[in-house]
Coordinates of C-alpha atoms in Angstrom, one line a residue:
Chain S
M1362 CA 78.0 133.6 96.1
E1363 CA 76.9 136.8 97.9
S1364 CA 79.0 138.0 100.8
C1365 CA 78.2 140.0 103.8
I1366 CA 80.7 141.9 105.9
L1367 CA 80.8 142.8 109.6
I1368 CA 82.6 146.1 110.3
G1369 CA 82.9 148.5 113.2
K1370 CA 85.2 149.9 115.8
P1371 CA 87.5 147.6 117.8
N1372 CA 86.0 145.8 120.8
V1373 CA 82.3 146.3 119.8
G1374 CA 81.8 142.5 119.6
K1375 CA 82.1 141.7 115.9
T1376 CA 83.8 138.4 116.4
S1377 CA 81.6 137.2 119.2
F1378 CA 78.6 138.1 117.1
F1379 CA 80.2 136.4 114.1
L1380 CA 80.6 133.1 115.9
S1381 CA 77.3 133.3 117.7
F1382 CA 75.4 134.1 114.5
A1383 CA 77.0 131.2 112.7
S1384 CA 76.0 128.7 115.4
Y1385 CA 72.5 130.3 115.4
L1386 CA 72.3 129.4 111.7
G1387 CA 73.0 125.8 112.6
V1388 CA 76.8 125.5 112.3
S1389 CA 78.1 123.1 114.8
K1390 CA 81.8 123.2 113.7
Y1391 CA 83.4 126.3 112.4
Q1392 CA 85.1 125.9 109.1
L1393 CA 87.0 129.1 108.9
L1394 CA 89.0 130.6 106.1
F1395 CA 91.6 133.1 107.3
K1396 CA 93.2 135.7 105.0
G1397 CA 96.3 137.0 106.8
L1398 CA 98.0 140.4 106.6
D1399 CA 100.5 139.2 104.0
G1400 CA 98.0 137.6 101.8
E1401 CA 98.4 134.0 103.0
V1402 CA 95.2 131.9 103.2
Q1403 CA 94.6 129.3 105.8
R1404 CA 91.7 126.9 106.3
Q1405 CA 91.0 125.7 109.8
S1406 CA 88.1 124.2 111.7
Y1407 CA 87.3 124.7 115.3
G1408 CA 84.7 123.5 117.8
V1409 CA 82.3 126.1 119.2
E1410 CA 83.9 126.6 122.7
L1411 CA 87.4 126.5 121.4
A1412 CA 86.8 129.2 118.8
K1413 CA 85.3 131.5 121.4
K1414 CA 88.3 131.0 123.6
Y1415 CA 90.7 131.6 120.8
F1416 CA 89.2 134.5 119.0
V1417 CA 87.2 136.6 121.4
S1418 CA 88.9 138.8 123.9
S1419 CA 88.2 141.9 125.9
S1420 CA 91.3 143.7 124.6
P1421 CA 90.9 145.6 121.3
F1422 CA 92.4 144.5 118.0
K1423 CA 92.1 140.9 118.9
T1424 CA 91.1 140.1 115.3
K1425 CA 93.6 141.2 112.7
E1426 CA 93.0 138.8 109.8
L1427 CA 89.9 138.6 107.7
C1428 CA 87.9 135.5 108.7
E1429 CA 85.4 134.0 106.4
I1430 CA 82.7 131.4 107.0
Q1431 CA 80.1 129.9 104.7
L1432 CA 76.6 129.9 105.9
T1433 CA 73.3 128.6 104.6
I1434 CA 70.5 131.0 105.1
P1435 CA 66.8 130.1 104.6
I1436 CA 65.1 132.3 102.0
Y1437 CA 61.4 132.0 101.2
K1438 CA 61.0 128.2 100.7
G1439 CA 64.6 127.5 99.8
T1440 CA 68.0 128.3 101.1
Q1441 CA 71.0 130.3 99.9
Q1442 CA 74.7 130.1 100.5
L1443 CA 76.3 133.1 101.9
K1444 CA 79.8 134.2 103.0
L1445 CA 80.0 136.1 106.2
L1446 CA 83.2 138.1 106.8
D1447 CA 84.6 139.1 110.2
T1448 CA 87.1 141.9 110.1
G1449 CA 89.6 143.8 112.2
G1450 CA 88.3 147.0 113.9
L1451 CA 88.6 150.5 112.4
T1452 CA 89.6 153.6 114.3
D1453 CA 89.9 157.3 113.7
G1454 CA 93.1 158.9 112.7
I1455 CA 96.4 157.1 112.0
H1456 CA 97.1 154.1 114.2
F1457 CA 100.7 153.8 115.6
D1458 CA 101.0 150.0 115.0
P1459 CA 101.8 149.1 111.4
Q1460 CA 100.2 145.7 111.9
V1461 CA 96.9 147.3 112.9
R1462 CA 97.1 149.6 109.9
K1463 CA 97.6 146.7 107.6
S1464 CA 94.6 145.0 109.2
M1465 CA 92.5 148.1 108.6
A1466 CA 93.6 148.3 105.0
L1467 CA 92.5 144.7 104.6
T1468 CA 89.1 145.5 106.1
I1469 CA 88.6 148.5 103.8
K1470 CA 89.6 146.5 100.7
S1471 CA 87.0 143.9 101.6
I1472 CA 84.3 146.6 102.2
E1473 CA 84.9 147.6 98.6
N1474 CA 84.2 144.1 97.3
T1475 CA 81.1 143.4 99.4
K1476 CA 77.5 144.3 98.8
V1477 CA 75.9 143.9 102.2
L1478 CA 77.4 145.8 105.1
L1479 CA 76.6 145.1 108.7
H1480 CA 77.9 147.9 110.8
M1481 CA 78.3 147.0 114.4
M1482 CA 78.3 149.5 117.3
D1483 CA 78.5 149.1 121.0
A1484 CA 75.1 150.3 122.4
S1485 CA 76.4 150.3 125.9
N1486 CA 79.0 152.8 125.1
V1487 CA 77.6 155.4 122.6
S1488 CA 78.6 158.7 124.1
G1489 CA 81.8 157.7 125.9
N1490 CA 85.3 158.5 124.9
Q1491 CA 86.7 155.0 124.8
I1492 CA 88.1 153.0 121.9
N1493 CA 84.7 151.4 121.2
S1494 CA 82.4 154.4 121.6
V1495 CA 80.7 155.9 118.5
S1496 CA 82.8 158.5 116.7
Q1497 CA 83.6 160.1 113.4
I1498 CA 84.6 156.8 111.7
D1499 CA 81.1 155.4 112.4
D1500 CA 79.5 158.5 110.8
Q1501 CA 81.7 157.9 107.7
I1502 CA 80.9 154.2 107.6
N1503 CA 77.3 155.2 107.8
L1504 CA 77.6 157.6 104.8
L1505 CA 79.5 155.0 102.8
G1506 CA 77.0 152.3 103.6
R1507 CA 74.0 154.4 102.8
S1508 CA 75.5 155.3 99.4
K1509 CA 76.1 151.6 98.8
G1510 CA 72.5 150.7 99.7
K1511 CA 72.5 147.4 101.4
Y1512 CA 73.4 148.5 104.9
C1513 CA 72.2 148.3 108.4
I1514 CA 73.5 149.0 111.9
L1515 CA 73.7 146.3 114.6
A1516 CA 73.6 147.8 118.1
N1517 CA 75.4 145.2 120.0
K1518 CA 75.6 144.4 123.8
M1519 CA 71.9 145.0 124.4
D1520 CA 72.2 142.8 127.4
L1521 CA 74.0 145.5 129.3
K1522 CA 72.1 148.0 131.4
D1523 CA 73.0 151.3 129.6
S1524 CA 72.1 149.9 126.2
Q1525 CA 68.5 151.0 126.0
E1526 CA 69.5 154.5 126.4
G1527 CA 72.4 154.0 123.9
L1528 CA 70.0 152.6 121.3
Q1529 CA 67.9 155.7 121.5
L1530 CA 71.0 157.9 121.0
L1531 CA 71.9 155.8 118.0
Q1532 CA 68.4 156.2 116.5
K1533 CA 68.7 159.9 117.0
R1534 CA 72.1 160.0 115.4
Y1535 CA 71.3 157.9 112.4
P1536 CA 67.6 158.6 111.8
T1537 CA 67.5 157.2 108.2
T1538 CA 69.3 153.9 108.9
Y1539 CA 67.7 150.6 109.9
I1540 CA 69.1 149.8 113.3
I1541 CA 68.8 146.2 114.8
P1542 CA 69.4 145.8 118.5
V1543 CA 71.3 142.6 119.1
S1544 CA 73.1 140.8 121.9
A1545 CA 75.8 138.4 120.8
I1546 CA 75.7 136.7 124.2
N1547 CA 72.0 136.3 124.6
R1548 CA 71.3 135.8 120.9
T1549 CA 68.6 138.4 120.8
G1550 CA 67.8 140.2 117.5
F1551 CA 69.3 137.4 115.4
K1552 CA 66.1 136.7 113.7
E1553 CA 65.9 140.3 112.4
V1554 CA 69.5 140.1 111.2
K1555 CA 68.7 136.9 109.4
M1556 CA 65.7 138.5 107.7
F1557 CA 67.7 141.5 106.7
V1558 CA 70.5 139.5 105.2
A1559 CA 68.0 137.2 103.4
R1560 CA 66.2 140.2 101.9
N1561 CA 69.4 141.6 100.6
I1562 CA 71.2 138.7 98.9
Chain B
M1059 CA 91.2 156.2 82.7
K1060 CA 90.1 153.1 84.6
R1061 CA 93.6 151.9 85.0
N1062 CA 94.7 155.3 86.4
K1063 CA 91.9 154.9 89.0
V1064 CA 93.1 151.5 90.1
E1065 CA 96.7 152.8 90.4
Y1066 CA 95.4 155.7 92.4
I1067 CA 93.5 153.5 94.9
K1068 CA 96.6 151.3 95.2
G1069 CA 98.6 154.4 96.1
K1070 CA 96.0 155.3 98.8
Y1071 CA 96.4 151.9 100.3
I1072 CA 100.2 152.2 100.4
D1073 CA 99.9 155.7 102.0
F1074 CA 97.5 154.3 104.5
E1075 CA 99.6 151.3 105.5
G1076 CA 102.7 153.5 105.7
G1077 CA 100.9 155.7 108.2
N1078 CA 100.6 158.8 105.9
L1079 CA 96.9 158.8 105.5
S1080 CA 94.3 158.6 108.3
T1081 CA 91.3 156.3 108.3
N1082 CA 89.0 159.2 108.2
E1083 CA 90.6 160.7 105.1
F1084 CA 90.6 157.3 103.4
F1085 CA 86.9 157.0 104.1
D1086 CA 86.1 160.5 102.8
Y1087 CA 87.7 159.4 99.6
L1088 CA 85.7 156.1 99.5
I1089 CA 82.4 157.9 100.2
Q1090 CA 83.1 160.3 97.3
Q1091 CA 83.9 157.4 95.0
S1092 CA 80.9 155.4 96.0
R1093 CA 78.6 158.3 95.4
G1094 CA 80.2 159.1 92.1
A1095 CA 79.9 155.5 91.0
N1096 CA 76.3 155.4 91.9
Y1097 CA 75.4 158.5 90.0
S1098 CA 77.2 157.5 86.8
S1099 CA 76.1 153.8 86.8
K1100 CA 72.5 154.5 87.2
D1101 CA 72.2 157.7 85.2
P1102 CA 68.8 158.5 86.7
K1103 CA 68.1 161.4 84.3
V1104 CA 68.0 159.3 81.2
Q1105 CA 65.8 156.8 82.9
E1106 CA 63.4 159.4 84.1
E1107 CA 63.0 160.9 80.7
S1108 CA 62.3 157.6 79.0
I1109 CA 59.7 156.7 81.6
E1110 CA 58.0 160.0 81.1
G1111 CA 57.8 159.3 77.4
I1112 CA 56.2 156.0 77.9
L1113 CA 53.7 157.3 80.5
E1114 CA 52.9 160.1 78.0
E1115 CA 52.2 157.4 75.4
L1116 CA 49.8 155.7 77.9
R1117 CA 48.1 158.9 78.7
E1118 CA 47.5 159.7 75.0
L1119 CA 45.6 156.4 74.6
I1120 CA 41.9 157.4 74.2
G1121 CA 39.4 156.2 76.9
L1122 CA 40.7 153.5 79.2
G1123 CA 40.3 155.8 82.3
G1124 CA 40.0 153.1 84.9
I1125 CA 43.1 151.3 83.4
K1126 CA 45.2 154.4 83.6
T1127 CA 44.5 155.0 87.3
L1128 CA 45.1 151.3 88.0
I1129 CA 48.5 151.5 86.3
D1130 CA 49.3 154.6 88.3
E1131 CA 48.4 152.7 91.5
I1132 CA 50.6 149.7 90.5
L1133 CA 53.5 152.0 89.8
A1134 CA 53.1 153.8 93.1
Y1135 CA 52.9 150.5 94.9
T1136 CA 56.1 149.1 93.3
E1137 CA 58.0 152.3 94.0
I1138 CA 57.0 152.4 97.7
Q1139 CA 57.7 148.7 98.1
N1140 CA 61.2 149.2 96.7
K1141 CA 61.8 152.2 99.0
R1142 CA 60.6 150.2 102.0
K1143 CA 63.0 147.4 101.0
A1144 CA 65.8 149.8 100.6
I1145 CA 65.6 151.0 104.2
G1146 CA 65.1 147.5 105.5
L1147 CA 61.4 147.5 106.2
N1148 CA 59.2 144.5 105.5
A1149 CA 58.2 144.6 101.8
D1150 CA 55.7 142.3 100.1
A1151 CA 57.2 140.3 97.2
L1152 CA 55.9 142.0 94.1
V1153 CA 53.4 139.8 92.3
L1154 CA 52.2 141.5 89.2
H1155 CA 50.4 138.8 87.3
M1156 CA 47.3 140.2 85.6
V1157 CA 44.0 139.3 84.1
F1158 CA 42.8 141.5 81.2
K1159 CA 39.1 141.2 80.5
G1160 CA 37.5 142.8 77.5
N1161 CA 36.2 142.4 73.9
P1162 CA 38.5 142.3 70.9
G1163 CA 39.8 145.7 69.9
T1164 CA 39.6 147.3 73.3
G1165 CA 43.3 147.8 73.7
K1166 CA 44.4 144.8 75.7
T1167 CA 47.5 144.0 73.7
T1168 CA 48.5 147.7 73.4
V1169 CA 48.3 148.2 77.1
A1170 CA 50.2 145.0 77.8
R1171 CA 53.0 146.2 75.6
L1172 CA 53.2 149.5 77.3
I1173 CA 53.2 147.9 80.7
G1174 CA 56.2 145.9 79.7
K1175 CA 58.0 149.0 78.7
I1176 CA 57.0 150.8 81.9
F1177 CA 58.2 148.0 84.1
K1178 CA 61.5 147.9 82.3
A1179 CA 62.0 151.6 82.8
K1180 CA 61.0 151.2 86.5
G1181 CA 63.4 148.3 86.9
V1182 CA 60.7 145.8 87.8
L1183 CA 61.5 143.7 84.8
S1184 CA 64.9 143.2 83.2
S1185 CA 64.0 143.5 79.5
G1186 CA 60.3 144.3 79.3
H1187 CA 59.6 142.6 76.0
M1188 CA 56.3 140.8 75.3
I1189 CA 55.8 137.3 74.1
E1190 CA 52.3 136.8 72.8
V1191 CA 51.0 133.2 72.8
E1192 CA 47.8 131.4 72.3
R1193 CA 46.5 127.9 73.0
A1194 CA 48.3 126.3 70.2
D1195 CA 51.7 127.6 71.4
L1196 CA 51.2 126.0 74.9
V1197 CA 49.2 122.8 74.5
G1198 CA 51.1 119.8 73.2
E1199 CA 49.9 116.9 71.1
Y1200 CA 51.1 114.0 73.1
I1201 CA 51.8 113.2 76.7
G1202 CA 54.8 115.1 78.1
H1203 CA 54.8 117.5 75.2
T1204 CA 52.8 120.3 76.9
A1205 CA 55.1 120.9 79.8
N1206 CA 58.1 121.3 77.5
K1207 CA 56.2 123.7 75.2
V1208 CA 55.1 125.8 78.2
R1209 CA 58.6 125.9 79.6
D1210 CA 60.0 127.0 76.2
Q1211 CA 57.6 129.9 76.0
V1212 CA 58.3 130.9 79.6
K1213 CA 62.0 130.8 79.0
Q1214 CA 61.6 133.2 76.1
A1215 CA 59.4 135.5 78.1
L1216 CA 61.7 135.7 81.2
G1217 CA 62.5 139.3 82.0
G1218 CA 59.4 140.4 80.2
I1219 CA 55.7 139.7 79.8
L1220 CA 54.0 136.5 78.7
F1221 CA 50.7 137.5 77.2
I1222 CA 48.2 134.6 76.7
D1223 CA 45.4 135.7 74.4
E1224 CA 42.1 133.9 74.8
A1225 CA 43.4 132.1 77.8
Y1226 CA 40.1 130.5 78.6
S1227 CA 40.6 128.2 75.6
L1228 CA 43.2 126.3 77.7
A1229 CA 40.3 124.9 79.8
R1230 CA 38.3 123.8 76.8
G1231 CA 38.6 120.5 75.1
G1232 CA 37.2 118.1 77.6
E1233 CA 38.9 115.7 79.9
K1234 CA 41.5 114.2 77.7
D1235 CA 42.8 117.5 76.6
F1236 CA 46.3 118.7 77.6
G1237 CA 45.1 122.2 78.3
K1238 CA 44.8 121.4 82.0
E1239 CA 48.4 120.3 82.0
A1240 CA 49.4 123.6 80.4
I1241 CA 47.6 125.5 83.2
D1242 CA 49.5 123.5 85.8
A1243 CA 52.8 124.0 84.2
L1244 CA 52.1 127.8 83.9
V1245 CA 51.1 128.0 87.5
K1246 CA 54.4 126.3 88.5
S1247 CA 56.6 128.5 86.4
M1248 CA 54.8 131.7 87.4
E1249 CA 55.6 130.8 91.0
D1250 CA 59.2 130.0 90.2
H1251 CA 59.9 133.2 88.3
K1252 CA 57.6 135.6 90.1
D1253 CA 60.2 138.3 90.4
N1254 CA 61.2 138.4 86.7
L1255 CA 58.1 137.4 84.8
V1256 CA 54.7 139.0 84.5
L1257 CA 52.0 136.7 83.2
I1258 CA 48.9 138.3 81.6
L1259 CA 45.8 136.3 80.8
A1260 CA 43.5 138.0 78.3
G1261 CA 40.1 137.2 76.9
Y1262 CA 36.4 138.0 76.7
K1263 CA 35.0 139.1 80.0
E1264 CA 32.4 136.3 80.5
E1265 CA 34.6 133.5 79.4
M1266 CA 37.5 134.7 81.5
E1267 CA 35.3 134.9 84.6
D1268 CA 34.1 131.4 84.0
F1269 CA 37.6 130.2 83.4
L1270 CA 38.8 131.7 86.7
K1271 CA 35.8 130.3 88.5
I1272 CA 36.6 126.8 87.4
N1273 CA 40.3 127.1 88.5
P1274 CA 40.1 128.8 91.9
G1275 CA 43.8 128.4 92.4
L1276 CA 44.4 130.6 89.4
K1277 CA 42.3 133.5 90.6
S1278 CA 44.2 134.0 93.8
R1279 CA 47.5 134.1 91.9
F1280 CA 46.5 137.0 89.8
P1281 CA 46.1 140.0 92.1
I1282 CA 45.5 142.5 89.3
H1283 CA 42.3 142.4 87.2
M1284 CA 41.7 145.0 84.5
D1285 CA 38.4 145.4 82.8
F1286 CA 38.6 146.9 79.3
E1287 CA 35.3 148.5 78.6
D1288 CA 34.0 148.8 75.1
Y1289 CA 34.6 152.2 73.5
T1290 CA 31.7 154.6 73.0
I1291 CA 31.1 155.8 69.5
E1292 CA 32.6 159.2 70.4
E1293 CA 35.8 157.5 71.7
L1294 CA 36.0 155.5 68.5
L1295 CA 35.7 158.7 66.4
E1296 CA 38.5 160.2 68.5
I1297 CA 40.6 157.1 67.9
A1298 CA 39.9 157.4 64.2
E1299 CA 41.1 160.9 64.2
S1300 CA 44.3 160.1 66.0
M1301 CA 44.9 157.2 63.6
V1302 CA 44.4 159.4 60.6
A1303 CA 46.6 162.1 62.0
E1304 CA 49.3 159.6 62.7
R1305 CA 49.4 158.6 59.0
E1306 CA 49.3 162.3 58.0
Y1307 CA 45.8 162.3 56.5
T1308 CA 42.7 164.3 57.5
L1309 CA 39.0 163.5 57.6
S1310 CA 36.5 165.7 55.9
I1311 CA 33.5 166.6 58.0
S1312 CA 31.1 164.5 55.9
A1313 CA 33.6 161.6 56.0
K1314 CA 33.5 161.8 59.8
A1315 CA 29.7 161.7 59.7
K1316 CA 29.8 158.7 57.4
L1317 CA 32.3 156.9 59.7
C1318 CA 30.0 157.6 62.7
H1319 CA 27.1 156.2 60.7
L1320 CA 29.0 153.1 59.8
L1321 CA 30.1 152.4 63.3
S1322 CA 26.6 152.9 64.9
Q1323 CA 25.1 150.7 62.2
K1324 CA 27.5 148.0 63.0
R1325 CA 26.7 148.2 66.7
L1326 CA 23.0 148.1 66.0
R1327 CA 23.3 145.0 63.9
D1328 CA 25.9 143.0 65.8
G1329 CA 25.6 144.4 69.4
V1330 CA 28.0 146.4 71.5
H1331 CA 30.7 143.8 71.4
S1332 CA 31.5 144.4 67.8
G1333 CA 33.0 147.4 66.3
N1334 CA 35.9 148.4 68.4
A1335 CA 39.3 150.0 67.7
R1336 CA 40.3 147.3 65.4
L1337 CA 37.3 147.8 63.2
V1338 CA 38.1 151.5 63.0
R1339 CA 41.6 150.7 61.9
N1340 CA 40.4 148.4 59.2
L1341 CA 37.9 151.0 58.0
I1342 CA 40.6 153.7 57.8
E1343 CA 43.1 151.5 56.0
A1344 CA 40.4 150.6 53.5
A1345 CA 39.6 154.3 53.0
I1346 CA 43.2 155.1 52.4
R1347 CA 43.4 152.5 49.7
R1348 CA 40.2 153.9 48.0
H1349 CA 41.6 157.4 48.3
A1350 CA 44.7 156.2 46.5
V1351 CA 42.7 154.6 43.7
R1352 CA 40.5 157.8 43.4
L1353 CA 43.5 160.1 43.1
K1354 CA 45.4 157.8 40.6
S1355 CA 42.9 158.6 37.8
K1356 CA 43.4 162.4 38.4
T1357 CA 46.1 164.3 36.6
D1358 CA 46.7 167.2 38.9
Y1359 CA 46.1 167.4 42.6
T1360 CA 47.0 169.7 45.5
R1361 CA 48.7 168.9 48.8
E1362 CA 45.2 169.0 50.4
D1363 CA 43.9 166.4 47.9
L1364 CA 46.7 164.1 48.9
M1365 CA 45.7 164.4 52.5
I1366 CA 41.9 164.5 52.8
L1367 CA 39.7 161.4 53.1
I1368 CA 36.2 162.1 51.8
R1369 CA 32.8 160.6 52.4
D1370 CA 33.0 158.2 49.5
D1371 CA 36.3 156.7 50.7
F1372 CA 34.4 155.1 53.6
K1373 CA 32.3 152.1 52.7
E1374 CA 30.9 149.3 54.7
E1375 CA 33.3 146.5 55.0
D1376 CA 32.8 143.3 53.0
K1377 CA 31.6 140.5 55.1
S1378 CA 34.7 138.6 54.2
T1379 CA 37.2 141.1 55.6
S1380 CA 35.5 141.8 58.9

């Protein structure tokens, strides 16, 4: 089965997109597979509201484990099974918390084993200097993704007011990469993401 | 070597988790790795060379001007579609099924074989081989036999080209014939395997056109039509020369004149349809045999004698061997 990974800086909305996209593809109950920091694997299922409450938060590094869900995506006339992976955020430099470092190592390991990369950025906060604004690590993920081939950027939080401007900045910064504007809350741009994934698996 | 690399990466992870390596440094390393891996696994240089060789082979074919430009177009099209796909633009699914129309001996099989090789080199097909079948290989003898036969042939051809010679004969044979069933089974499998199979229907121009007219569903499924024109006498002579050169013989001037005479006579008698590249090959092979017989009775001969085909070596073919 092909897998597809969501990566990006902390707090750009990877997990809320992950949950929202899964329910867009018709999942009514999340059957999640967690791979913890010490290699333990857990299988759990959650309802839609509960999952949002548990996993999404406004503080960075909420997600530390790898979280995997199986989705069915329509391709041409048929359908295809697909694994979507949610990961912990990546930052520049060396992080002080060993737990977070472990989480990042886990993320990087799974990037190596995955073909399709969805790189998420926060379009409302492109030029800022916060933990979720675009920085060197994004440029590096971009380079890595482009050399791997099946790669696109998701510009998230398009529902916020600064995001149109941010999107233009992103297009300028990554002129050769396919950028899909999305909003995890309003579910805009999901169709394009679906098409992109379907084309690449 | 490989083991060392695995160990090395493991070390990087330990450094990273221990806080001795920054995320950025780790990524620099990964990018380098990924680029290196892509270069070595693809080896674009070797691929480029081989495709050049095949395209050269195509260019060296005599005549076939329209076909060559059409193939160039198809190649450009596949390349651009792949590039569009790579950067995430909408790309049409590549449907490359073809219809070849032309008389016998106009190069249909040769071109099909080359197309297989080209598509392999371009990565459109996985193996690029060609399976050549005719009616008897596809049409069964009893109910239910046909679909199985077709499926077997398609299975063999997967990753390459399925070349159906005289395809119009599938529609012959009246109402109780299983040919229709074969067509239906073919249509189904060409839809199922459209990304890893190229189907080529070949046959006489008029018959193929009638055949496609009777089966309108078929026509729309074959986006590429190639017309193989009959060779002119001049082109045939050129073909003869290249065939002779390939076998390391030469033609004397009078032999060439005789060959020209034989070909035009054949055309006059049987119409333009007859006398194509295959006839030329048969004439030359017969001439080489006569040349051998002629030399055998001689006691001494030069290098030139061993190579040159003279006027008397060329004779009109027997009716039986045409």
